[in-house]
Structures are given as structure tokens and as C-alpha cells.
Amino acid sequence: MSTDQGRGQRSIRCLVAKVGLDGHDRGAHVIARAFRDAGFEVIYSGLHKAPDEIVQAAVQEDVDVLGISILSGAHNTLVPKIVEGLEEYGALDDTLIIVGGIVPEDDRPELKELGVAEIFGPGASMEETTQFVRENAPERER
Amino acid sequence: MSLVEDLLAGDHRALARTITRIENRMSGYRDIVGELHEHTGNANVIGITGSPGAGKSTLVDKLTKHYRDAGHTVGVLAIDPSSPFTGGSVLGDRIRMVSTTGDMDVFFRSMSARGSLGGLSTATADAVKALDAFGKDTILIETVGAGQNEIDIVKTADTVAVLVPPGSGDDIQMLKAGIFEIGDVFVVNKADLPGADRTVKELREMIRTREDYTANGDTSPITTAIEHTTEGTHWEPQLVETVANSGEGVDELVSVLQDHAEYLTDSGARTERDRLRYAEEIRTHVREDVRYLLAREIENRGGLDELASAVEQRETDPYTIADTLLDPIESCLEEQSTELDQ
């Protein structure tokens, strides 16, 4: 009936993911909270996740945004594995991938090449980050 | 292939997408749920509720592990509250799923309450259908037991387990209406903590004196022609003590849940519950649709604020406004039913 139309109450869904060995998730908590306060639905992965666990979560939760937090410097090995996994499930094209943490300037072009939309280093403001997500979260319709 | 065909073929992404459509009430979701319906009815659906910190997620993790070891596939829906101010939420139950991480035959999905009464239980019931049609053997629904909304959600389950941590107040808490009335199984989790004995004792007392509202306790105004269960096939709520952290008591809980599933089938209560549930579902849909139609009508008449200020100015009163809004619907229905009679 007509009530089927136009009742969509879409929220932006984000997975905040800690991948690899680094044991600090304060930043991830802070960003999770900022996203929540921005009205997003945030799923937090917990510490020490393997890339395939992050892929599983991103696929099952059908998130619009995947925020990967890495401080350990292992981004060059971990991020490509996640990207590969998303591609395998056909989830890469409509997932906005952002990376937060410590990523040297030299490594950035390569990550962006892979499909990372933006990298937020130390000093990036919460507003800037949530604004970026709002503007770039994929519009999906299938 | 369509989304539903992909889902039925076992595509995880399609299942995830379907649940998103259902959650967001995207256009066409009703057709999807309609298509799914004929493929449902095979899963064993267990609702798990309890106060925050009762250990629901840890227990769900242990139960999932147990069912996986037994060769079942498992779907989990974890429902968390959302902010009444921003609508945002942090869905953190996934963190506790450590025993089966990386196992794609466990489909774990977090859902936000999105502050909606009624709508959430519909979305949850529809998401259960998606998991059921996908072929999950066991579906666990986990929700914080805080209010009426959660009671609606767990009613979509075949078996309801209520988790009670030791020291959750005096026995008057258990006399209060709500969550304690809907349990088929009570779980005193963290049974190793001091005060557990007393909680067990109080629960026993409560179980002995309570009436079963879940089997045939529908007292809503639109009644359904469902026969009540016959004497002798009554289910006495069971009590299990667990320590979810260490997995202690989980085997026993699984076997009690199994007993309840068998009771439902043997006594005919399953059919009865199903019918009650579908009746409830229809009622919710009808209510939601009428609500939506009326909301649109109110918008057309300048919005609720304007109507409210007319009331505030003493120009009219709330009943009169409600009547003016509903009159066209009423006369339209009357007209249609006389046409049907002829």
C-alpha cells in the first residue's frame, strides 16, 4: 500500500575497527562516541581483530562506513587485506573506507590508491571527521 | 537475480542488505518480507533479555559456540538502545562474540532501537524472518530488558530466557509487571557471586506463584479465535544457574531450551504461539499504517503544532480534532463494508 513508500529512516552505519596488534583504543572510543553524538549507528569491533574478522563484521552489519584505526604502523599490510576481503564479498564499492591513526605521509598515496577515501592523522578534529562521513557516506539503492 | 533469490541462495551480502532494507523501511521492503515468509518457520528462535550487565552477550557467545559445535548454523540479532536526542547509538555486543569469530556460519547483526515503539519489534520480527529464510537453524535475539518495547521483541521468540544477575533488588522487583512475566527460562548468571543463592530462592518463589502469560495470555481488545492449551501440558518456567564467563551451566541451559522447544511442539503450544504472534504482527502493521496515514493527514492540515495551538487558544479541544481527523476514515470504511454486503 501507499504507506510502503517514503518512510525510510536511514541512519549512517559505521564500523569502527581496531585491527592488528596495537593495544590502544582510546582514539577509537573517542571517535565512536563522536559518531554516536552525530547521530550515526556505530559498531565497535574491539581490540586485536584480524582483517578477515573486520571484513565479516563489515559485511554482516552492512555498514556504510568502515573506519580503521591503526597506530602500530602495520597499515601497509593490514589495510590491503581488508580491502581484498571486502572486494571478495562485493562490498568494496559502496563502503566508504577511512583510516585514522599514525600514517606517515609517504604511505598515504598508496592507501588512497587502494580505495581509502581519507586519512585522519593526529590533530584531525572530530567535526572534520564526522563532516567528511556525512558528505561522503555512499548513497545506496538496490 | 533479485535480492531475495540471492538471499535464498545463501549470499551473505544479500542477507545483510535485506536486513538493512527492513531496518530502514526502504521502499519495497514489504514485498521482500512477503516473499520471505513462505520460506520461514524452520528456525528455533530464542530471545534473551535482562538488565544491562547481566551477561547476555557473553552467554549468547557461549550458546552460539555450543550450537556451532553441534553443527547448527546460527543467527544473532543484538539490539541496543539509541540516543533519544541524536538518534545515534554504539552497538557494542559484537565485541563479546569471541568464540566464533571468523566463522561465517554465525551471522551476527547489531540493531539499534532507533527510539521507536512498536516499529522496532516489527523490524526485529522481519529480520528474524530473513535469517530463518536464509536457513539459520537457531536464531538468538538479544536485547536489554528495560521496558515494554523489549517485551514486544522477545515475544517474537519461541523461547524466552530472562537473565537475572545476583542481587538485583528485593523480591518486590520480581513482582513488578513486565520482564519477569514473559520468561520461559530464568537464568541466574554470575551464579558464583555472593547473593546468588538468595536470588535463586526469590525467583523460585516467584515462579511458583506466577501465571503463564506467554502461552495464552492475550488480553488485547481484538481477540483471536485460538483455543487455550489443555490441562496437563503446562510449562513450568525453569531456573538455570550459569557463569557465562567460564561457560559453566551452559550445557544445562541448552538442554532446558531444548526441553522447551520440545514442549512447544508436543503440546501444540508452538502453533498457538505462532498464531498469537501473527495476530500481534497484523495488529502492529495495521496500527502503524493507520498512524502513518494520519500523520500524513495532520501534515496536510498544517501540522500538529498548529492544531495544538488551536487547542491552546481554546478554539477547539483534542477530542474534536481527533474526531475530525478520523471521521473521513470511518465513513470511508462504512461505505466500503456496505458495498461488500451487497
XYZ file of C-alpha atoms in Angstrom:
484
model
C 0.000 0.000 0.000
C 0.971 3.618 -0.215
C 2.437 3.600 3.267
C 5.219 1.420 1.958
C 6.748 4.421 0.261
C 8.932 7.088 1.678
C 9.084 6.031 5.295
C 12.772 5.318 5.171
C 14.554 6.273 8.337
C 18.099 5.786 7.256
C 20.941 6.180 9.690
C 24.564 6.191 8.684
C 26.095 2.943 9.934
C 29.796 2.868 10.766
C 32.127 0.134 11.864
C 34.964 1.458 13.982
C 37.629 -1.193 13.638
C 40.797 -1.898 15.561
C 42.934 -4.193 13.546
C 46.240 -5.852 14.349
C 48.351 -5.776 17.425
C 48.243 -2.272 18.798
C 46.622 -2.207 22.182
C 45.354 1.334 22.466
C 41.762 2.070 21.630
C 41.199 5.370 23.313
C 41.076 7.131 19.994
C 38.637 4.527 18.674
C 36.415 5.084 21.707
C 36.522 8.835 21.234
C 35.595 8.587 17.584
C 32.847 6.039 18.335
C 31.354 8.469 20.770
C 31.665 11.417 18.402
C 29.928 9.393 15.683
C 27.204 8.409 18.113
C 26.668 12.033 19.072
C 26.484 12.893 15.388
C 23.514 10.529 15.165
C 25.317 7.631 13.489
C 24.945 3.979 14.395
C 28.357 2.824 15.477
C 29.542 -0.731 15.753
C 32.804 -1.117 17.583
C 34.921 -4.141 16.754
C 37.005 -4.409 19.896
C 40.780 -4.754 20.006
C 43.140 -7.100 18.180
C 40.972 -8.068 15.248
C 42.271 -9.889 12.208
C 41.468 -8.422 8.790
C 39.010 -11.213 7.944
C 37.123 -10.589 11.192
C 36.741 -6.949 10.211
C 35.542 -7.992 6.769
C 32.996 -10.360 8.304
C 31.693 -7.608 10.583
C 31.530 -5.035 7.778
C 29.612 -7.429 5.510
C 27.172 -8.732 8.115
C 26.491 -5.322 9.595
C 26.159 -3.829 6.109
C 27.915 -0.651 7.152
C 28.141 2.462 5.022
C 31.424 3.472 6.553
C 34.421 1.488 7.724
C 36.782 3.450 9.943
C 40.040 1.641 10.560
C 42.144 2.823 13.459
C 45.811 1.885 13.322
C 48.647 3.127 15.466
C 51.056 0.253 15.027
C 52.393 1.152 11.609
C 51.108 -2.071 10.083
C 48.659 -0.283 7.796
C 50.512 -1.299 4.659
C 49.890 -4.965 5.312
C 46.526 -4.854 7.100
C 44.534 -2.379 5.038
C 45.104 -4.184 1.716
C 43.883 -7.433 3.281
C 40.672 -5.769 4.416
C 40.152 -4.172 1.026
C 40.680 -7.543 -0.658
C 38.152 -9.201 1.635
C 35.526 -6.546 1.015
C 36.027 -6.955 -2.695
C 35.520 -10.698 -2.389
C 32.071 -10.114 -0.892
C 31.216 -7.387 -3.367
C 31.137 -4.858 -0.580
C 34.046 -2.640 -1.572
C 32.318 -0.295 -3.988
C 29.726 1.020 -1.616
C 31.714 1.133 1.597
C 33.436 4.372 2.485
C 36.805 3.455 3.970
C 38.600 5.906 6.200
C 41.756 5.398 8.216
C 42.657 7.076 11.462
C 45.861 6.964 13.457
C 49.508 7.223 12.639
C 50.149 7.013 8.918
C 53.334 8.582 7.530
C 52.918 10.997 4.640
C 54.822 8.649 2.305
C 52.376 5.801 2.808
C 49.274 7.821 2.112
C 49.156 7.790 -1.693
C 49.326 4.002 -1.712
C 46.411 3.634 0.716
C 44.345 6.081 -1.275
C 45.144 4.149 -4.408
C 43.704 1.069 -2.732
C 40.430 2.808 -2.088
C 40.838 4.560 1.246
C 38.828 7.753 0.938
C 40.601 9.801 3.581
C 43.231 9.508 6.291
C 42.854 11.326 9.567
C 46.089 11.736 11.471
C 46.784 13.232 14.884
C 45.211 16.659 15.157
C 42.274 15.920 12.906
C 39.166 17.311 14.542
C 36.092 15.274 15.310
C 33.950 17.763 13.454
C 36.092 17.443 10.379
C 35.799 13.663 10.519
C 32.033 13.485 11.083
C 31.507 16.119 8.418
C 33.551 14.092 5.972
C 31.492 10.986 6.731
C 28.231 12.869 6.302
C 29.281 14.232 2.955
C 30.792 11.049 1.595
C 28.736 8.191 3.007
C 27.578 6.295 -0.053
C 24.006 6.660 -1.214
C 22.869 3.131 -1.811
C 19.860 1.754 -3.525
C 19.447 -1.694 -4.870
C 18.849 -12.269 -9.647
C 16.735 -10.483 -7.131
C 17.803 -9.734 -3.606
C 15.532 -12.430 -2.194
C 16.811 -15.027 -4.665
C 20.379 -14.168 -3.704
C 19.474 -14.479 -0.053
C 17.819 -17.853 -0.554
C 20.885 -18.972 -2.475
C 22.983 -18.309 0.605
C 24.611 -14.999 -0.259
C 25.713 -13.288 2.978
C 25.795 -9.869 1.426
C 22.199 -10.261 0.246
C 21.129 -11.277 3.741
C 22.892 -8.228 5.195
C 21.284 -5.995 2.565
C 17.855 -7.418 3.202
C 18.099 -6.683 6.901
C 19.202 -3.127 6.116
C 16.173 -2.657 3.875
C 13.939 -3.972 6.610
C 15.556 -1.772 9.253
C 15.354 1.343 7.153
C 11.845 0.626 5.896
C 13.143 1.256 2.414
C 10.573 1.146 -0.341
C 9.715 -2.386 -1.339
C 10.685 -3.961 1.982
C 7.179 -5.269 2.478
C 7.302 -7.220 -0.742
C 10.627 -8.655 0.337
C 9.294 -9.792 3.701
C 6.227 -11.155 1.928
C 8.405 -13.221 -0.391
C 10.498 -14.467 2.504
C 7.547 -15.570 4.571
C 6.910 -18.856 2.784
C 10.496 -19.884 3.396
C 10.302 -19.385 7.141
C 9.204 -21.496 10.059
C 12.183 -23.794 10.367
C 14.402 -21.947 12.807
C 14.365 -22.245 16.551
C 14.109 -18.679 17.837
C 15.365 -17.883 21.327
C 15.017 -14.481 22.952
C 17.482 -13.440 25.622
C 16.830 -10.448 27.789
C 17.907 -8.995 31.104
C 19.227 -5.861 32.710
C 22.417 -4.171 31.448
C 25.456 -6.021 32.694
C 23.578 -9.255 33.338
C 25.971 -11.024 30.988
C 23.677 -11.505 27.993
C 26.325 -11.041 25.318
C 28.788 -13.381 26.977
C 26.104 -16.021 27.341
C 24.993 -15.544 23.740
C 28.595 -16.083 22.697
C 28.811 -19.320 24.689
C 25.451 -20.548 23.409
C 26.464 -19.784 19.839
C 29.650 -21.779 20.302
C 27.631 -24.665 21.688
C 25.208 -24.712 18.759
C 28.027 -24.415 16.246
C 29.841 -27.346 17.823
C 26.620 -29.317 17.435
C 26.662 -28.489 13.738
C 23.890 -25.881 13.690
C 24.093 -22.611 11.852
C 23.324 -19.594 13.999
C 21.931 -16.113 13.503
C 22.182 -13.478 16.203
C 20.304 -10.189 16.419
C 21.631 -7.898 19.117
C 19.511 -4.887 19.910
C 20.952 -1.878 21.681
C 19.332 1.378 22.718
C 19.732 4.570 20.743
C 20.068 8.117 21.985
C 16.723 9.860 22.353
C 18.490 13.116 21.487
C 20.605 12.401 18.434
C 19.302 9.002 17.367
C 22.891 7.791 17.440
C 23.995 4.606 19.114
C 27.006 2.489 19.932
C 26.305 -1.148 19.201
C 28.882 -2.968 21.258
C 27.674 -6.525 21.656
C 29.681 -7.787 18.761
C 32.842 -7.421 20.816
C 31.807 -10.300 23.046
C 31.460 -12.726 20.151
C 34.937 -14.124 20.571
C 34.349 -17.871 20.456
C 33.066 -17.956 16.906
C 34.839 -15.029 15.350
C 35.700 -15.515 11.697
C 33.044 -18.230 11.354
C 30.732 -17.070 8.583
C 28.076 -19.581 9.587
C 27.417 -17.321 12.538
C 25.596 -14.290 11.215
C 25.708 -11.571 13.828
C 23.784 -8.393 13.264
C 23.534 -5.361 15.551
C 20.321 -3.381 15.512
C 19.656 -0.001 17.009
C 16.395 0.649 18.807
C 16.038 3.959 16.953
C 13.746 5.160 19.671
C 10.644 3.745 18.051
C 7.953 1.915 19.925
C 6.238 -0.833 18.012
C 8.304 -0.266 14.900
C 11.336 -1.922 16.388
C 9.592 -5.160 17.220
C 8.262 -5.289 13.677
C 11.730 -4.727 12.260
C 13.125 -7.389 14.560
C 10.446 -9.909 13.613
C 11.130 -9.206 9.938
C 14.880 -9.578 10.427
C 14.236 -12.925 12.134
C 12.311 -13.975 9.025
C 15.277 -13.051 6.853
C 17.616 -15.191 8.972
C 15.084 -18.020 9.057
C 14.608 -17.988 5.287
C 18.375 -17.859 4.849
C 18.440 -21.217 6.624
C 19.752 -20.480 10.095
C 18.874 -23.353 12.449
C 18.983 -21.319 15.617
C 18.324 -17.610 15.965
C 19.185 -15.723 19.131
C 17.644 -12.315 19.815
C 19.471 -10.374 22.468
C 18.032 -7.227 23.978
C 18.397 -5.133 27.103
C 15.315 -5.663 29.214
C 14.298 -2.184 30.186
C 10.712 -1.688 29.123
C 7.670 -2.659 27.154
C 9.460 -2.404 23.854
C 11.773 -5.248 24.792
C 8.859 -7.395 25.831
C 7.430 -6.996 22.353
C 10.738 -8.001 20.860
C 11.230 -11.148 22.873
C 7.669 -12.126 22.114
C 8.873 -12.771 18.586
C 10.878 -15.669 20.035
C 9.692 -19.235 20.592
C 11.528 -19.447 23.871
C 12.345 -16.539 26.153
C 15.247 -16.650 28.581
C 15.431 -13.906 31.198
C 18.843 -13.300 32.746
C 18.913 -12.243 36.357
C 22.173 -11.223 37.975
C 22.545 -11.884 41.714
C 21.458 -9.073 43.964
C 19.059 -7.454 41.522
C 16.975 -5.925 44.222
C 14.471 -7.390 46.643
C 11.646 -9.719 45.766
C 9.279 -6.825 45.109
C 11.288 -6.141 41.950
C 10.228 -9.553 40.732
C 6.587 -8.866 41.494
C 6.600 -5.845 39.224
C 4.904 -6.324 35.903
C 6.893 -6.859 32.768
C 10.011 -8.775 32.002
C 9.545 -11.414 34.705
C 6.191 -12.443 33.343
C 7.500 -13.450 29.943
C 10.323 -15.831 30.868
C 10.135 -19.498 29.906
C 13.568 -19.967 31.389
C 15.234 -17.899 34.079
C 18.976 -17.773 34.189
C 20.784 -16.635 37.287
C 24.007 -15.678 35.619
C 27.174 -14.907 37.576
C 25.979 -17.608 39.946
C 29.408 -17.543 41.562
C 28.821 -14.077 43.007
C 27.633 -13.539 46.567
C 23.887 -13.180 46.846
C 23.201 -15.693 44.074
C 21.523 -18.120 46.466
C 19.045 -15.547 47.594
C 18.220 -14.503 44.040
C 17.635 -18.152 43.116
C 15.342 -18.573 46.115
C 13.336 -15.447 45.270
C 12.992 -16.486 41.658
C 11.783 -19.959 42.677
C 9.153 -18.348 44.846
C 8.075 -16.084 42.030
C 7.864 -18.923 39.522
C 5.750 -20.995 41.875
C 3.187 -18.272 42.262
C 3.079 -16.800 38.818
C 0.685 -17.301 35.975
C 1.800 -18.051 32.490
C 1.067 -15.117 30.258
C 3.046 -16.215 27.275
C 1.103 -19.339 26.423
C -2.374 -17.896 26.160
C -2.412 -14.605 27.959
C -3.528 -12.384 25.129
C -5.923 -9.902 26.600
C -5.935 -7.291 23.873
C -9.236 -5.929 22.598
C -9.082 -7.592 19.184
C -9.408 -11.210 20.216
C -8.360 -14.150 18.127
C -10.046 -17.500 17.947
C -7.313 -19.560 19.478
C -8.017 -22.437 21.771
C -6.213 -22.453 25.045
C -3.760 -25.192 25.850
C -5.274 -28.154 27.511
C -4.538 -29.010 31.109
C -1.515 -31.140 31.727
C 0.637 -29.640 29.016
C 1.621 -26.670 31.102
C 5.177 -25.410 31.037
C 6.663 -24.620 34.393
C 9.399 -21.987 33.925
C 12.795 -23.468 34.597
C 15.658 -21.996 36.501
C 19.273 -22.449 35.477
C 22.404 -21.139 37.161
C 25.276 -20.173 34.918
C 28.634 -18.499 34.978
C 28.768 -17.282 31.401
C 32.391 -16.202 31.673
C 33.624 -19.730 32.292
C 30.829 -21.432 30.367
C 29.589 -23.187 33.499
C 25.940 -24.207 33.282
C 25.708 -23.551 29.546
C 25.165 -27.230 28.719
C 22.318 -27.380 31.176
C 20.800 -24.194 29.752
C 20.973 -25.629 26.246
C 19.175 -28.755 27.364
C 16.447 -26.750 29.129
C 15.989 -24.645 25.985
C 15.723 -27.886 24.037
C 13.118 -29.185 26.517
C 11.070 -26.068 25.971
C 11.282 -26.398 22.204
C 10.036 -29.999 22.520
C 7.277 -28.950 24.886
C 6.143 -26.319 22.375
C 5.868 -28.902 19.629
C 4.384 -31.739 21.684
C 1.743 -29.656 23.431
C 0.675 -27.777 20.357
C 1.724 -24.559 22.036
C 4.037 -23.761 19.146
C 1.173 -23.470 16.701
C -0.721 -21.431 19.211
C 2.202 -19.097 19.825
C 2.739 -18.702 16.116
C -0.849 -17.690 15.609
C -0.776 -15.282 18.515
C 2.391 -13.794 17.148
C 0.999 -13.359 13.662
C -2.143 -11.828 15.113
C 0.056 -9.427 17.035
C 2.059 -8.713 13.901
C -1.041 -7.929 11.879
C -2.277 -5.693 14.635
C 1.022 -3.811 14.715
C 1.052 -3.363 10.946
C -2.489 -2.075 10.913
C -1.768 0.318 13.739
C 1.427 1.564 12.125
C -0.246 2.081 8.763
C -3.158 3.978 10.208
C -0.737 6.034 12.236
C 1.195 6.849 9.113
C -1.925 7.765 7.150
C -2.987 10.047 9.952
C 0.427 11.629 10.313
C 0.268 12.499 6.644
C -3.211 13.909 7.042
C -2.100 16.009 10.002
C 0.778 17.341 7.896
C -1.705 18.262 5.171
C -3.707 20.234 7.680
C -0.778 22.321 8.738
C 0.923 20.055 11.221
C 0.443 19.077 14.806
C 1.806 22.355 16.159
C -0.944 24.339 14.526
C -3.644 22.004 15.794
C -2.129 22.096 19.261
C -2.066 25.865 19.314
C -5.746 25.934 18.315
C -6.386 23.800 21.381
C -4.219 26.053 23.478
C -6.247 29.094 22.273
C -9.389 27.306 23.469
C -10.756 27.342 19.925
C -11.261 23.604 19.992
C -10.265 20.573 22.037
C -8.170 17.461 21.393
C -11.153 15.090 21.100
C -12.794 17.240 18.454
C -9.616 17.348 16.434
C -9.198 13.585 16.695
C -12.785 13.170 15.528
C -12.358 15.456 12.516
C -9.264 13.546 11.507
C -10.861 10.139 11.894
C -14.334 10.837 10.536
C -13.392 10.527 6.848
C -11.700 7.176 7.535
C -14.689 5.910 9.433
C -17.240 6.900 6.792
C -14.996 5.524 4.073
C -14.825 2.163 5.830
C -18.565 2.127 6.407
C -19.189 2.834 2.757
C -16.862 0.032 1.701
C -18.324 -2.552 4.021
C -21.889 -1.810 2.911
C -20.678 -2.297 -0.637
C -19.248 -5.648 0.375
C -22.529 -6.668 1.980
C -24.439 -6.140 -1.217
